Amino acid sequence: SQVTDETQLQKLDIFIPLADINSYLKLTEAAGQICVSQWTGPRRLGCLFSHGDCIVAVNDLQPQNVEEAYFFISRSTRKEVKLTVCRIPHSDIFHVEGCSC
C-alpha cells in the first residue's frame, strides 16, 4: 500500500545489539529510501521490524544510501545500534522463527 501523506508514518527508534545487526538485518534501496528487506533476528530480540520500514537514521546520522547505512553501522562504537525507522501503520511484521506474536 502506498502512503502519500508522511504524517501517517510512525517514527520510532529501535535498538539492536551490534553483534546481531550484521547477522540478521538486510537492507535494500527502494524508491530512494533505505528499506528493511529482511529481519531474521534471534527470538530473544523479537519481531522488531515490519515490511516497508525505512531507515532514516543510524545512531542519529542520516545515511544517503544503503552502503552508507552499513558504513555507519560498521563504525558504531556502541554495543547497541540505534536505528530510527519510519513505519507504515498496521504493516505486516517480519516474524522471527518461533515468535509468539
Short mmCIF file of C-alpha atoms in Angstrom, two decimals:
data_model
loop_
_atom_site.label_atom_id
_atom_site.label_comp_id
_atom_site.label_asym_id
_atom_site.label_seq_id
_atom_site.Cartn_x
_atom_site.Cartn_y
_atom_site.Cartn_z
CA SER A 1 0.00 0.00 0.00
CA GLN A 2 1.24 3.46 -0.86
CA VAL A 3 1.33 6.16 1.78
CA THR A 4 1.34 9.62 0.26
CA ASP A 5 0.89 11.56 3.50
CA GLU A 6 4.06 11.31 5.60
CA THR A 7 2.13 12.25 8.74
CA GLN A 8 0.63 8.75 8.58
CA LEU A 9 4.08 7.24 9.18
CA GLN A 10 5.19 6.28 12.67
CA LYS A 11 8.74 7.29 13.59
CA LEU A 12 10.41 5.08 16.15
CA ASP A 13 13.84 4.18 17.50
CA ILE A 14 14.88 0.54 17.55
CA PHE A 15 17.98 -0.53 19.49
CA ILE A 16 19.80 -3.65 18.29
CA PRO A 17 22.98 -5.19 19.70
CA LEU A 18 25.82 -4.51 17.26
CA ALA A 19 26.75 -8.21 17.32
CA ASP A 20 23.27 -9.15 15.99
CA ILE A 21 22.64 -6.46 13.42
CA ASN A 22 25.03 -7.75 10.74
CA SER A 23 23.84 -11.33 11.12
CA TYR A 24 20.10 -10.78 10.98
CA LEU A 25 19.26 -7.48 9.26
CA LYS A 26 19.25 -6.95 5.49
CA LEU A 27 18.69 -3.53 3.93
CA THR A 28 17.80 -2.60 0.36
CA GLU A 29 17.18 0.59 -1.54
CA ALA A 30 13.71 1.21 -2.98
CA ALA A 31 12.37 4.46 -4.43
CA GLY A 32 15.31 6.36 -2.95
CA GLN A 33 14.62 5.02 0.56
CA ILE A 34 16.71 2.67 2.71
CA CYS A 35 14.31 -0.16 3.49
CA VAL A 36 14.41 -3.25 5.67
CA SER A 37 14.20 -6.22 3.30
CA GLN A 38 14.77 -8.96 5.88
CA TRP A 39 14.86 -9.45 9.64
CA THR A 40 15.62 -12.96 10.87
CA GLY A 41 16.74 -11.85 14.32
CA PRO A 42 17.12 -14.10 17.32
CA ARG A 43 13.96 -14.87 19.24
CA ARG A 44 15.25 -13.02 22.31
CA LEU A 45 15.07 -9.73 20.34
CA GLY A 46 11.67 -10.46 18.87
CA CYS A 47 9.87 -9.19 15.81
CA LEU A 48 11.38 -5.70 15.61
CA PHE A 49 10.68 -4.72 12.00
CA SER A 50 7.75 -4.52 9.63
CA HIS A 51 7.54 -4.71 5.85
CA GLY A 52 8.02 -1.23 4.42
CA ASP A 53 10.14 0.07 7.32
CA CYS A 54 12.55 2.74 6.09
CA ILE A 55 15.76 3.55 7.93
CA VAL A 56 16.08 7.33 8.30
CA ALA A 57 18.97 7.41 10.80
CA VAL A 58 21.73 5.21 12.23
CA ASN A 59 22.89 6.44 15.65
CA ASP A 60 21.35 9.83 14.76
CA LEU A 61 23.35 10.05 11.49
CA GLN A 62 21.29 10.24 8.29
CA PRO A 63 22.64 7.89 5.62
CA GLN A 64 22.01 8.75 1.95
CA ASN A 65 22.06 5.14 0.71
CA VAL A 66 22.32 1.51 1.83
CA GLU A 67 26.12 1.46 1.64
CA GLU A 68 26.35 4.48 3.90
CA ALA A 69 23.88 2.92 6.37
CA TYR A 70 26.04 -0.21 6.59
CA PHE A 71 29.13 2.01 6.94
CA PHE A 72 27.58 3.89 9.89
CA ILE A 73 26.65 0.56 11.49
CA SER A 74 30.16 -0.85 11.00
CA ARG A 75 31.72 2.27 12.54
CA SER A 76 29.49 2.24 15.61
CA THR A 77 31.41 2.24 18.86
CA ARG A 78 28.34 1.46 20.96
CA LYS A 79 27.24 -2.02 21.98
CA GLU A 80 23.79 -1.20 20.61
CA VAL A 81 22.98 0.50 17.33
CA LYS A 82 20.06 2.92 17.29
CA LEU A 83 18.05 2.69 14.09
CA THR A 84 15.39 5.34 13.54
CA VAL A 85 12.69 3.98 11.25
CA CYS A 86 9.59 5.31 9.58
CA ARG A 87 6.85 2.71 9.65
CA ILE A 88 3.58 2.42 7.80
CA PRO A 89 0.95 1.75 10.50
CA HIS A 90 -0.51 -1.79 10.51
CA SER A 91 2.05 -3.15 8.02
CA ASP A 92 2.97 -6.83 8.06
CA ILE A 93 5.61 -7.83 10.59
CA PHE A 94 8.84 -9.70 9.81
CA HIS A 95 8.24 -12.59 12.22
CA VAL A 96 11.24 -14.36 13.71
CA GLU A 97 11.23 -18.13 13.95
CA GLY A 98 9.32 -19.36 16.98
CA CYS A 99 7.86 -15.95 17.90
CA SER A 100 4.69 -15.65 19.94
CA CYS A 101 3.13 -12.71 18.05
#
